[in-house]
Every structure is written in C-alpha cells, then in structure tokens.
Short mmCIF file of C-alpha atoms in Angstrom, two decimals:
data_model
loop_
_atom_site.label_atom_id
_atom_site.label_comp_id
_atom_site.label_asym_id
_atom_site.label_seq_id
_atom_site.Cartn_x
_atom_site.Cartn_y
_atom_site.Cartn_z
CA MET A 45 -53.42 -13.36 -10.82
CA THR A 46 -51.03 -14.24 -8.03
CA LYS A 47 -47.89 -12.24 -7.55
CA GLN A 48 -44.90 -13.76 -9.28
CA GLN A 49 -42.28 -14.99 -6.87
CA ALA A 50 -38.58 -15.03 -7.59
CA ASN A 51 -37.44 -18.40 -8.86
CA TRP A 52 -33.82 -17.56 -8.26
CA SER A 53 -31.99 -16.14 -5.28
CA PRO A 54 -28.76 -14.17 -5.53
CA TYR A 55 -27.72 -15.55 -2.17
CA ASP A 56 -26.60 -18.91 -0.88
CA ASN A 57 -25.49 -19.91 2.59
CA ASN A 58 -22.16 -21.71 2.71
CA GLY A 59 -22.47 -22.40 6.41
CA GLY A 60 -19.79 -22.46 9.06
CA SER A 61 -19.16 -20.63 12.29
CA CYS A 62 -16.77 -18.01 13.54
CA VAL A 63 -15.74 -17.04 17.03
CA ALA A 64 -13.56 -14.31 18.46
CA ILE A 65 -12.42 -13.70 22.02
CA ALA A 66 -10.58 -10.62 23.25
CA GLY A 67 -8.06 -10.71 26.06
CA ALA A 68 -6.02 -8.13 27.92
CA ASP A 69 -3.16 -8.35 25.42
CA TYR A 70 -4.27 -10.87 22.82
CA CYS A 71 -7.15 -11.74 20.57
CA VAL A 72 -8.21 -15.15 19.31
CA ILE A 73 -10.21 -15.45 16.12
CA ALA A 74 -11.38 -18.85 14.94
CA ALA A 75 -13.52 -20.38 12.23
CA ASP A 76 -14.15 -23.81 10.85
CA THR A 77 -13.00 -24.72 7.34
CA ARG A 78 -15.96 -26.39 5.70
CA MET A 79 -17.80 -24.74 2.82
CA SER A 80 -21.22 -26.24 2.12
CA THR A 81 -24.27 -25.64 0.00
CA GLY A 82 -27.53 -27.15 1.10
CA TYR A 83 -26.68 -30.61 2.36
CA ASN A 84 -23.61 -30.92 0.16
CA ILE A 85 -19.98 -30.17 0.82
CA LEU A 86 -18.17 -27.86 -1.58
CA THR A 87 -14.81 -28.15 0.11
CA ARG A 88 -13.37 -29.24 3.43
CA ASP A 89 -10.50 -26.79 3.47
CA TYR A 90 -11.60 -23.19 2.98
CA SER A 91 -10.40 -20.35 5.14
CA LYS A 92 -13.04 -17.94 6.39
CA ILE A 93 -10.46 -15.78 8.11
CA CYS A 94 -8.84 -12.79 6.44
CA LYS A 95 -6.09 -10.52 7.67
CA LEU A 96 -7.18 -6.97 6.97
CA ALA A 97 -4.34 -5.09 8.66
CA ASP A 98 -1.30 -5.76 10.82
CA LYS A 99 -3.37 -6.05 13.98
CA CYS A 100 -6.79 -6.71 12.61
CA VAL A 101 -8.35 -9.95 11.42
CA MET A 102 -11.85 -10.69 10.22
CA ALA A 103 -13.74 -13.97 10.24
CA SER A 104 -16.96 -14.21 8.27
CA SER A 105 -19.57 -16.84 7.73
CA GLY A 106 -22.52 -16.75 5.35
CA PHE A 107 -22.29 -16.46 1.58
CA GLN A 108 -18.59 -16.80 0.82
CA ALA A 109 -18.79 -15.06 -2.55
CA ASP A 110 -20.08 -11.94 -0.79
CA VAL A 111 -17.50 -12.47 1.94
CA ARG A 112 -14.70 -12.56 -0.62
CA ALA A 113 -15.99 -9.42 -2.34
CA LEU A 114 -16.18 -7.69 1.03
CA GLN A 115 -12.62 -8.73 1.91
CA LYS A 116 -11.32 -7.33 -1.39
CA GLN A 117 -13.17 -4.05 -0.85
CA LEU A 118 -11.69 -3.64 2.60
CA ALA A 119 -8.21 -4.53 1.39
CA ALA A 120 -8.39 -1.91 -1.36
CA ARG A 121 -9.67 0.74 1.06
CA HIS A 122 -6.92 -0.17 3.47
CA LEU A 123 -4.29 0.40 0.76
CA ILE A 124 -5.72 3.85 0.09
CA TYR A 125 -5.63 4.62 3.82
CA GLN A 126 -1.99 3.54 4.00
CA HIS A 127 -1.06 5.78 1.06
CA GLN A 128 -2.80 8.75 2.65
CA HIS A 129 -1.85 8.30 6.30
CA ASN A 130 1.41 6.42 6.09
CA LYS A 131 0.41 3.81 8.60
CA GLN A 132 -1.78 0.76 9.02
CA MET A 133 -5.40 1.11 10.04
CA SER A 134 -6.10 0.43 13.69
CA CYS A 135 -8.67 -2.21 14.61
CA PRO A 136 -11.32 0.30 15.77
CA ALA A 137 -10.87 2.27 12.55
CA MET A 138 -11.25 -0.88 10.48
CA ALA A 139 -14.33 -1.75 12.53
CA GLN A 140 -15.97 1.52 11.54
CA LEU A 141 -14.94 1.05 7.92
CA LEU A 142 -16.47 -2.41 7.86
CA SER A 143 -19.70 -1.07 9.31
CA ASN A 144 -19.88 1.69 6.70
CA THR A 145 -19.05 -0.69 3.89
CA LEU A 146 -21.82 -3.05 4.94
CA TYR A 147 -24.41 -0.30 5.30
CA TYR A 148 -23.47 1.09 1.91
CA LYS A 149 -25.21 -1.98 0.53
CA ARG A 150 -28.19 -1.70 2.83
CA PHE A 151 -30.62 -2.47 0.02
CA PHE A 152 -28.71 -5.40 -1.47
CA PRO A 153 -26.67 -6.56 1.48
CA TYR A 154 -23.49 -8.56 1.70
CA TYR A 155 -24.73 -11.87 3.06
CA SER A 156 -21.84 -11.92 5.44
CA PHE A 157 -21.88 -12.38 9.21
CA ASN A 158 -18.64 -10.99 10.53
CA VAL A 159 -16.57 -10.87 13.63
CA LEU A 160 -13.59 -8.56 13.64
CA GLY A 161 -10.78 -9.17 16.09
CA GLY A 162 -7.49 -7.53 16.82
CA LEU A 163 -5.51 -5.26 19.07
CA ASP A 164 -6.42 -1.64 19.55
CA ASN A 165 -3.89 1.20 19.65
CA GLU A 166 -2.97 0.39 23.23
CA GLY A 167 -2.37 -3.29 22.53
CA LYS A 168 -5.53 -4.49 24.24
CA GLY A 169 -7.61 -7.13 22.56
CA CYS A 170 -10.86 -6.04 20.95
CA VAL A 171 -13.65 -7.88 19.21
CA PHE A 172 -16.39 -6.31 17.13
CA THR A 173 -19.48 -8.21 16.08
CA TYR A 174 -21.69 -7.34 13.12
CA ASP A 175 -24.95 -8.12 11.47
CA ALA A 176 -25.32 -8.27 7.70
CA VAL A 177 -26.01 -4.55 7.27
CA GLY A 178 -23.32 -3.11 9.47
CA SER A 179 -24.78 -2.74 12.94
CA TYR A 180 -21.81 -3.34 15.21
CA GLU A 181 -20.71 -3.34 18.79
CA LYS A 182 -17.45 -3.73 20.63
CA VAL A 183 -17.63 -6.82 22.82
CA GLY A 184 -15.37 -9.14 24.73
CA TYR A 185 -16.31 -12.20 22.71
CA SER A 186 -18.69 -13.16 19.95
CA SER A 187 -19.73 -15.87 17.55
CA GLN A 188 -21.52 -15.77 14.21
CA GLY A 189 -22.70 -18.32 11.71
CA SER A 190 -24.63 -21.56 11.66
CA GLY A 191 -23.18 -22.81 14.95
CA SER A 192 -23.53 -19.54 16.82
CA THR A 193 -26.77 -20.64 18.49
CA LEU A 194 -24.83 -23.51 20.03
CA ILE A 195 -21.64 -21.60 20.72
CA MET A 196 -22.86 -18.25 22.02
CA PRO A 197 -24.71 -19.52 25.09
CA PHE A 198 -21.66 -21.47 26.14
CA LEU A 199 -19.42 -18.43 25.74
CA ASP A 200 -21.94 -16.39 27.68
CA ASN A 201 -21.76 -18.92 30.46
CA GLN A 202 -17.95 -18.87 30.55
CA LEU A 203 -17.13 -15.31 29.68
CA LYS A 204 -20.13 -13.13 30.32
CA SER A 205 -18.87 -9.58 30.05
CA PRO A 206 -20.53 -6.54 31.56
CA SER A 207 -22.85 -4.63 29.32
CA PRO A 208 -21.23 -1.77 27.41
CA LEU A 209 -24.14 0.41 28.53
CA LEU A 210 -23.09 0.26 32.18
CA LEU A 211 -21.70 3.29 33.92
CA PRO A 212 -18.89 3.56 34.85
CA ALA A 213 -17.61 1.87 31.71
CA GLN A 214 -16.23 -1.54 32.50
CA ASP A 215 -13.67 -3.50 30.60
CA ALA A 216 -15.12 -5.80 28.01
CA VAL A 217 -12.10 -8.05 27.78
CA THR A 218 -12.04 -11.44 29.31
CA PRO A 219 -9.83 -12.21 32.31
CA LEU A 220 -8.60 -15.43 30.70
CA VAL A 221 -5.01 -15.82 29.62
CA GLU A 222 -4.19 -16.62 26.00
CA ALA A 223 -3.72 -20.36 26.47
CA GLU A 224 -7.00 -20.66 28.34
CA ALA A 225 -8.86 -18.71 25.68
CA ILE A 226 -7.44 -20.94 22.94
CA ASP A 227 -8.51 -23.99 24.89
CA LEU A 228 -11.97 -22.56 25.31
CA VAL A 229 -12.29 -21.93 21.59
CA LYS A 230 -11.21 -25.46 20.79
CA THR A 231 -13.71 -26.86 23.27
CA VAL A 232 -16.49 -24.72 21.89
CA PHE A 233 -15.91 -25.83 18.32
CA ALA A 234 -15.57 -29.45 19.31
CA SER A 235 -19.02 -29.16 20.93
CA ALA A 236 -20.59 -27.30 18.04
CA SER A 237 -19.34 -29.83 15.52
CA GLU A 238 -21.23 -32.54 17.39
CA ARG A 239 -24.59 -31.08 16.49
CA ASP A 240 -24.09 -28.58 13.67
CA ILE A 241 -23.46 -30.30 10.35
CA TYR A 242 -21.94 -27.17 8.88
CA THR A 243 -19.35 -26.51 11.55
CA VAL A 244 -16.98 -29.39 11.03
CA ASN A 245 -13.76 -30.66 9.47
CA LYS A 246 -11.03 -28.45 10.76
CA LEU A 247 -10.71 -25.48 13.03
CA GLU A 248 -8.49 -22.60 12.01
CA LEU A 249 -7.33 -20.32 14.81
CA VAL A 250 -5.60 -17.00 14.43
CA ILE A 251 -4.02 -15.51 17.53
CA ILE A 252 -2.90 -11.87 17.57
CA ASN A 253 -0.70 -10.56 20.29
CA ALA A 254 2.13 -8.10 20.71
CA ALA A 255 4.53 -10.58 19.10
CA GLY A 256 2.49 -10.69 15.91
CA ILE A 257 0.01 -13.03 14.31
CA ARG A 258 0.15 -16.82 14.35
CA ARG A 259 -2.08 -19.52 12.99
CA GLU A 260 -3.03 -22.87 14.50
CA TYR A 261 -5.15 -25.72 13.26
CA MET A 262 -7.13 -28.40 15.03
CA GLU A 263 -8.97 -31.34 13.54
CA LEU A 264 -12.68 -31.65 14.18
CA ARG A 265 -15.29 -34.28 13.39
CA LYS A 266 -15.36 -34.74 9.67
CA ASP A 267 -18.87 -35.97 9.12
CA MET B 252 12.60 32.50 -22.76
CA PHE B 253 11.02 33.70 -25.95
CA ARG B 254 7.71 35.46 -25.94
CA ASN B 255 5.74 35.12 -29.12
CA GLN B 256 2.21 35.33 -30.38
CA TYR B 257 1.59 31.59 -30.56
CA ASP B 258 2.12 30.70 -26.94
CA THR B 259 -1.07 31.93 -25.28
CA ASP B 260 -3.10 28.78 -25.74
CA VAL B 261 -2.10 25.18 -25.53
CA THR B 262 -4.36 24.59 -28.50
CA THR B 263 -2.53 27.04 -30.77
CA TRP B 264 0.08 25.74 -33.15
CA SER B 265 3.05 27.85 -34.11
CA PRO B 266 3.89 28.19 -37.82
CA ALA B 267 6.86 25.95 -37.19
CA GLY B 268 4.54 23.20 -35.97
CA ARG B 269 5.24 23.56 -32.23
CA LEU B 270 2.98 23.80 -29.22
CA PHE B 271 4.75 26.35 -27.08
CA GLN B 272 2.68 25.80 -23.97
CA VAL B 273 3.74 22.18 -23.93
CA GLU B 274 7.36 23.19 -24.34
CA TYR B 275 7.02 25.69 -21.53
CA ALA B 276 5.64 22.87 -19.38
CA MET B 277 8.79 20.87 -20.13
CA GLU B 278 10.76 23.90 -18.94
CA ALA B 279 9.00 23.62 -15.60
CA VAL B 280 10.42 20.13 -15.28
CA LYS B 281 13.92 21.45 -15.90
CA GLN B 282 13.49 23.96 -13.09
CA GLY B 283 12.60 21.36 -10.49
CA SER B 284 15.28 19.77 -8.31
CA ALA B 285 16.98 16.75 -9.73
CA ALA B 286 15.65 13.22 -9.81
CA ILE B 287 17.51 10.24 -11.19
CA GLY B 288 16.70 6.65 -11.91
CA LEU B 289 18.68 3.63 -12.97
CA ARG B 290 17.99 -0.02 -13.40
CA SER B 291 19.59 -3.40 -13.58
CA LYS B 292 18.00 -6.63 -14.71
CA THR B 293 16.42 -7.17 -11.30
CA HIS B 294 16.33 -3.84 -9.48
CA VAL B 295 15.45 -0.23 -10.11
CA VAL B 296 16.73 2.62 -7.98
CA LEU B 297 15.28 6.13 -7.81
CA GLY B 298 17.01 9.03 -6.19
CA CYS B 299 16.30 12.68 -5.79
CA VAL B 300 17.69 15.81 -4.28
CA ASN B 301 15.61 17.29 -1.51
CA LYS B 302 16.10 20.95 -0.92
CA ALA B 303 13.98 22.53 1.74
CA ASN B 304 13.03 26.17 1.19
CA SER B 305 14.48 27.17 4.50
CA GLU B 306 15.93 25.52 7.54
CA LEU B 307 12.56 25.84 9.22
CA SER B 308 10.58 23.86 6.70
CA SER B 309 10.56 20.21 5.78
CA HIS B 310 11.52 19.19 2.30
CA GLN B 311 9.07 18.36 -0.43
CA LYS B 312 8.20 14.77 -1.04
CA LYS B 313 9.40 13.81 -4.49
CA ILE B 314 9.35 10.03 -4.39
CA PHE B 315 6.03 8.26 -4.05
CA LYS B 316 5.18 4.64 -3.61
CA VAL B 317 2.49 3.75 -6.10
CA ASP B 318 2.22 0.06 -5.34
CA ASP B 319 4.42 -2.68 -3.96
CA HIS B 320 6.05 -3.05 -7.36
CA ILE B 321 5.98 0.52 -8.69
CA GLY B 322 7.33 3.81 -7.45
CA VAL B 323 7.73 7.22 -9.00
CA ALA B 324 10.12 10.14 -8.64
CA ILE B 325 9.04 13.56 -9.86
CA ALA B 326 10.61 16.82 -10.91
CA GLY B 327 8.77 20.06 -11.56
CA LEU B 328 5.48 21.16 -10.05
CA THR B 329 5.29 18.79 -7.13
CA ALA B 330 1.59 19.47 -6.64
CA ASP B 331 0.91 18.09 -10.11
CA GLY B 332 3.14 15.16 -9.24
CA ARG B 333 1.17 14.45 -6.10
CA VAL B 334 -2.09 14.42 -8.00
CA LEU B 335 -0.68 12.11 -10.68
CA SER B 336 0.68 9.77 -8.01
CA ARG B 337 -2.77 9.54 -6.53
CA TYR B 338 -4.12 8.69 -9.96
CA MET B 339 -1.47 6.01 -10.40
CA ARG B 340 -2.21 4.52 -6.99
CA ASN B 341 -5.89 4.32 -7.81
CA GLU B 342 -5.21 2.67 -11.15
CA CYS B 343 -3.02 0.06 -9.46
CA ILE B 344 -5.60 -0.65 -6.78
CA ASN B 345 -8.41 -0.96 -9.32
CA TYR B 346 -6.39 -3.26 -11.56
CA SER B 347 -5.39 -5.45 -8.60
CA PHE B 348 -8.98 -5.62 -7.47
CA THR B 349 -10.25 -6.74 -10.86
CA TYR B 350 -7.44 -9.00 -12.01
CA GLU B 351 -5.89 -10.04 -8.67
CA SER B 352 -2.46 -9.35 -10.10
CA PRO B 353 -0.15 -6.34 -10.17
CA LEU B 354 -0.57 -3.75 -12.89
CA PRO B 355 2.20 -4.12 -15.48
CA VAL B 356 4.37 -1.01 -15.51
CA GLY B 357 4.12 -0.56 -19.25
CA ARG B 358 0.34 -0.27 -19.04
CA LEU B 359 0.49 2.29 -16.27
CA VAL B 360 2.86 4.59 -18.14
CA VAL B 361 0.67 4.46 -21.22
CA GLN B 362 -2.35 5.45 -19.15
CA LEU B 363 -0.32 8.23 -17.60
CA ALA B 364 0.87 9.41 -20.99
CA ASP B 365 -2.67 9.43 -22.37
CA LYS B 366 -3.78 11.47 -19.38
CA ALA B 367 -1.02 13.97 -20.08
CA GLN B 368 -1.89 14.13 -23.76
CA VAL B 369 -5.46 15.12 -22.97
CA CYS B 370 -4.16 18.25 -21.31
CA THR B 371 -2.34 19.24 -24.48
CA GLN B 372 -5.47 19.19 -26.57
CA ARG B 373 -8.08 20.99 -24.46
CA SER B 374 -8.31 24.74 -24.45
CA TRP B 375 -9.55 24.83 -20.85
CA LYS B 376 -6.70 22.76 -19.46
CA ARG B 377 -3.00 23.18 -19.07
CA PRO B 378 -0.31 20.50 -19.38
CA TYR B 379 0.95 18.89 -16.19
CA GLY B 380 4.15 20.65 -15.18
CA VAL B 381 5.90 17.57 -13.88
CA GLY B 382 8.18 14.92 -15.28
CA LEU B 383 7.87 11.46 -13.79
CA LEU B 384 10.45 8.74 -13.52
CA VAL B 385 8.40 5.57 -13.11
CA ALA B 386 10.30 2.62 -11.69
CA GLY B 387 8.66 -0.75 -11.61
CA LEU B 388 8.92 -4.47 -11.72
CA ASP B 389 6.65 -6.81 -13.58
CA GLU B 390 6.72 -10.18 -15.26
CA SER B 391 8.90 -8.88 -18.05
CA GLY B 392 11.55 -7.59 -15.68
CA ALA B 393 12.68 -4.30 -14.20
CA HIS B 394 11.67 -1.09 -15.97
CA LEU B 395 12.40 2.60 -15.79
CA TYR B 396 10.24 5.00 -17.77
CA TYR B 397 10.22 8.75 -18.13
CA ASN B 398 6.85 10.44 -18.67
CA CYS B 399 6.93 14.03 -19.81
CA PRO B 400 4.25 16.72 -19.85
CA SER B 401 3.92 16.38 -23.59
CA GLY B 402 2.38 12.94 -23.21
CA ASN B 403 5.46 11.12 -24.48
CA TYR B 404 7.11 8.36 -22.55
CA PHE B 405 10.38 6.56 -23.04
CA GLU B 406 12.03 3.60 -21.43
CA TYR B 407 15.53 4.06 -20.07
CA GLN B 408 18.40 2.14 -18.61
CA ALA B 409 19.19 5.24 -16.60
CA PHE B 410 18.01 8.84 -16.69
CA ALA B 411 18.08 12.10 -14.83
CA ILE B 412 15.67 15.03 -14.88
CA GLY B 413 15.44 18.40 -13.24
CA SER B 414 17.98 21.11 -12.62
CA ARG B 415 21.65 20.25 -13.12
CA SER B 416 20.58 16.85 -14.34
CA GLN B 417 23.03 17.08 -17.23
CA ALA B 418 25.88 16.43 -14.81
CA ALA B 419 24.14 13.30 -13.57
CA LYS B 420 23.34 12.22 -17.12
CA THR B 421 27.00 12.52 -18.07
CA TYR B 422 27.95 10.32 -15.16
CA LEU B 423 25.24 7.81 -16.03
CA GLU B 424 26.25 7.73 -19.68
CA ARG B 425 29.76 6.82 -18.62
CA ARG B 426 28.62 4.01 -16.40
CA PHE B 427 25.33 2.69 -17.76
CA GLU B 428 26.76 -0.38 -19.44
CA SER B 429 27.64 -1.81 -16.04
CA PHE B 430 24.15 -1.30 -14.64
CA ARG B 431 22.44 -4.27 -16.26
CA ASP B 432 24.27 -6.84 -14.20
CA ALA B 433 25.10 -4.68 -11.23
CA SER B 434 24.20 -5.82 -7.74
CA ARG B 435 21.55 -3.96 -5.80
CA ASP B 436 24.07 -2.23 -3.56
CA ASP B 437 26.22 -1.16 -6.47
CA LEU B 438 23.16 0.28 -8.13
CA VAL B 439 22.31 2.32 -5.04
CA LYS B 440 25.90 3.50 -4.86
CA ASP B 441 25.75 4.60 -8.49
CA ALA B 442 22.52 6.45 -7.76
CA LEU B 443 24.18 8.30 -4.90
CA MET B 444 27.15 9.18 -7.08
CA ALA B 445 24.80 10.48 -9.75
CA ILE B 446 23.02 12.60 -7.16
CA ARG B 447 26.33 13.93 -5.99
CA GLU B 448 27.10 15.07 -9.53
CA THR B 449 24.02 17.27 -9.50
CA LEU B 450 25.01 18.83 -6.21
CA GLN B 451 28.14 20.21 -7.90
CA GLY B 452 30.56 20.53 -5.06
CA GLU B 453 28.13 20.52 -2.18
CA THR B 454 28.68 17.66 0.25
CA LEU B 455 26.47 14.69 -0.25
CA LYS B 456 24.54 13.96 2.94
CA SER B 457 21.57 11.72 3.50
CA LEU B 458 19.64 14.83 4.55
CA VAL B 459 19.67 16.32 1.07
CA CYS B 460 18.77 13.22 -0.85
CA THR B 461 16.19 10.48 -0.89
CA VAL B 462 16.76 7.03 -2.36
CA ALA B 463 14.20 4.35 -3.08
CA VAL B 464 14.58 0.80 -4.35
CA VAL B 465 12.33 -1.78 -5.95
CA GLY B 466 13.48 -5.19 -7.04
CA VAL B 467 12.88 -8.90 -7.25
CA GLY B 468 11.75 -9.97 -3.79
CA GLU B 469 11.96 -6.39 -2.57
CA PRO B 470 8.81 -4.27 -2.60
CA PHE B 471 9.19 -0.58 -3.35
CA HIS B 472 10.38 1.31 -0.34
CA ILE B 473 12.33 4.44 0.49
CA LEU B 474 15.64 3.79 2.21
CA ASP B 475 15.85 5.38 5.62
CA GLN B 476 18.32 8.16 6.35
CA GLY B 477 20.61 5.97 8.44
CA THR B 478 21.13 3.40 5.70
CA VAL B 479 21.71 6.08 3.08
CA GLN B 480 24.24 7.89 5.25
CA GLN B 481 26.10 4.63 5.84
CA MET B 482 26.38 4.02 2.11
CA ILE B 483 27.57 7.56 1.52
CA ASP B 484 30.18 7.20 4.23
CA ALA B 485 31.26 3.85 2.82
CA PHE B 486 32.03 5.06 -0.65
CA GLU B 487 33.46 8.37 0.48
CA ILE B 488 36.00 6.50 2.55
CA VAL B 489 36.88 4.44 -0.51
CA ALA B 490 37.11 7.59 -2.60
CA GLU B 491 39.55 9.11 -0.11
CA GLN B 492 41.73 6.04 -0.05
CA GLU B 493 41.80 5.82 -3.81
CA GLY B 494 42.07 9.51 -4.64
CA PRO B 495 44.20 11.80 -2.50
CA ALA B 496 43.07 14.48 -4.96
CA ALA B 497 39.57 14.31 -3.42
CA GLU B 498 38.51 17.67 -2.01
CA PRO B 499 39.42 18.18 1.63
CA ASP B 500 35.89 19.28 2.35
CA THR B 501 34.55 15.79 1.61
CA GLU B 502 36.44 14.61 4.68
CA ALA B 503 35.34 17.56 6.74
CA GLY B 504 31.83 17.16 5.38
CA GLN B 505 31.87 13.51 6.35
CA GLU B 506 32.84 14.22 9.94
CA ALA B 507 30.47 17.12 10.17
CA SER B 508 27.65 15.02 8.86
CA ALA B 509 28.52 12.00 11.01
CA GLU B 510 28.21 13.85 14.33
CA PRO B 511 25.04 15.86 13.96
CA GLU B 512 23.54 13.00 11.95
CA PRO B 513 22.19 11.03 14.95
CA GLU B 514 20.30 14.06 16.28
CA GLN B 515 19.26 15.22 12.86
CA GLY B 516 18.31 11.69 12.02
CA ALA B 517 15.99 11.62 15.04
CA ALA B 518 14.59 15.09 14.39
CA ALA B 519 14.37 14.41 10.71
CA GLY B 520 12.63 11.17 11.61
CA GLU B 521 9.84 13.13 13.28
CA GLY B 522 9.61 15.73 10.57
CA VAL B 523 10.31 13.38 7.70
CA ALA B 524 8.32 10.35 8.86
CA PRO B 525 4.93 11.63 7.68
CA MET B 526 6.45 12.18 4.25
CA ASP B 527 8.39 8.99 3.89
CA ILE B 528 6.52 5.89 2.86
#
C-alpha cells in the first residue's frame, strides 16, 4: 500500500518581491502591491510593508496570511516591550525578536520571507534579511520573494558590499545617497516586473531617515 | 483597628456577616497616598500625589498606561498595583490581537473585579491591597471606574482614594456637576485643585503630583512636569488676583517653585523619565 500523501497544503504563495537598501543615514524598503494565487490575481493593491516600530519597517513576501499573523505577533510583543522599557524597540533588537519568533515555529514555519529595514541607534541605515525559519544576517541590501532571483544579482552588481566575515569589520552600508538608492529601487522593480508575473502593478516605497518615515508609490507594468 | 477572632483567614466569616481580611485590605488603600479621577463626556483625567520616601529616592509610580485608551491610578500597595497593571496590559494586548479593536473599559474592570474576588475566596491567597481608578475611553464614551480589593467596582463621575482623599472628595462633590461638559483644560485644572485639597496647606508643585489625561483623539499619556507646573502657575495667579485672602505662602511657594523648577525639571527628567510613560 503506497503512503498516503497530503491532499491539502496549509500554505499558499501569494507572490511578490521585497527589497531593502541601507544607506549611511537612511533606509529604503520597497515591495510590489500585487497579491496572487497560482496564476490568478487576488488584488492589485495590497501592502506587504509593515511598520513595526518608529525606526523599523518590515517587508515580507510569501504567504500573506502567515505574514499578517507574524506582523500582529511582533506588534503585540513590541507593545509589551514599550510598557516594560518605556521606549521603542531599536531595529537590531526587533531583528533579533523577528528571528526568535520565526524559529519558535521551526516545525510549522511562517511561510514568510522577510527583509527588515530601519535605522539603528546611531541613525545609520541597517537591513536584515531572513529565511523562513529565522536565520538572519545584517547586510547592506537584500531582496526576497518571487522576483529576488532577478533583482538580487542586479543589486549585487551595483551595490556589492564587503562580506560581514571580513576583518577588520567593514561598513555594510551602501555609499549611495538617498535619491540614488530610491532610483535604483525603482529601476530594479521596473526590470523585475518585465519578467516576473508576480512582481507587478505598483511599487510601494518606504523611506526612513532622521526626519521620519515617508511613503512613495510608483506605477509598474500591470499585466 | 479592632483585633478579633474572625480576622485570621480571608475565608472566615464573622458572626455579623463580614470578611475582616477584605476590610483590612480596604484599609491599606486608605493608607496609600491620594489618587483622584474625574471625567467629562469626552475626557478623563487622573491625578495623584507623589511623595518620595526621602529626598534621595525617586517617587513611586502610581499612574500606569494600560493601553492607548485606558490608564489606571492606584492607591495602596503599589507592588500589587504594578502586578495588576501588567495583567491589564496583557488583557488589552490579547483582546486587540484577537478582535483588532480596543478592549472596552467596562469589560476590563469586570475582569479585574473577578480577579480580585478570587483572592477573597481562597484560603491560600490574600486580597490585593490596592484600589484602582481605571480611566478609559471606548465607543460608549469616557469612563471612570473604581475597583476595590473586595472585588466590587463602581463607575464614577469623579472620585478620590487614598489618604486625605475626603478633602478632595468634598471639593469634587461641590464641583462635579460642571465636569460633564467641561473642557479638557478645565478638567485638568479641577484635578490639580482636587490634589491640592489633599495636600492640606502644602504648596502644590508639579514635583509632588502626577497628572494623566485620556480623551477623544488623545491617547492616554502622563503630562510632563513643565506643562503641569505651567497650569499650576496659571491658576494660582488667578487665585491671587481673585482672592487677596489667599495664603502668602502660595505666592512664595510659586516663586520658589518657579526658580528651582528648571533644574529640578531636568534632574527630575532623568530620575523620573524611566517611570513616566
């Protein structure tokens, strides 16, 4: 008798891509706004970006139901932190919390591919990239999601940062200025939307700098 | 207080039908420093007197933010109050997580009251020795509740608890009819006046009191020392102009508090900041 296979999966992939780039005093986090299932479109206008703390924003692609549950978990934990410590969580602290939260469900993971971006305690941009079970690394830039195979090589070409394993430790942030980084992100998504059917419709950008957080939108191919 | 043979256990009734341990717990509330609350249709203000044990120590935190729309002021065993605030915060977070909407204040006070009641009916527990003034805003408007160690709770237009609270209550009873439609600033002013009543002659300075506000469009927050001192100065000037019978030491107190205030405000900011939320 052959082994019975599952005829139902608890997961689905809603597609989409996210990118984050860290600068000397800013951080750009971007994601497209299409939510799909299979070859169908669920909606053209869904935000994959979530503000977790004053200086910390997360973009996630993958299974949006798990993403939403993860966002709520982190928001609740952040509230508890604020009650106990009387201040907002810093981006590195949130990065560790996200890693722990993901690993907590190591044996029934959140199907969520995250990039966390923000400013650290000194006001420098930082980006953390994750896999689905919480393995993370501080980097200068990253992309996740269905378009990441198209986007990441291009970012590597433009922004290649020194390995964090090098000694002496070298800065992982990109030398670009904010406007250049935003331009790069727009270019990268415009390219990805040419060939990835899931990374389309609209691009949502969130830019964090010392002045605060602002949001920008750019139209992409809609097919 | 009376010592009698029916007060050893919280689970022992007296022949008169009283639980003495619970009543003793209510006494603990009366020993704590004063806390007052008052509400209008759209805002609720909490105030409390902060007395540090000595000049070297910081004062105890008596007002806690529970959620954006709920705050609590305590009187009595502040450790019990801290623990109950943590419970309230957790309840609010859990409710928000499940229902994506703020926990209605009325529900929270019932949960709190039930928690207190449990401690009056277990032989291995003791009642919480803290009274809580819960101030909150929900869809049905602004609310002020008082939760006592017995597990009872009541809704109030204005109330005061703790030591010398009777003086504040008298003041509030005189003025409560104007609270419903009062403006936010008037409400804060009334709170400060009520606090002053409990100080009984001592000068009212922002150092000895804490004031917090929650209202429509205004999440719960504790007013900072500078703002409070400004409001005190404002109505004390008015009081002087209106009443030449005002004590001369209010004027002296005002000047004395105005000068050292900037330094104390800065120093208090460092010492007080971890407490204030």
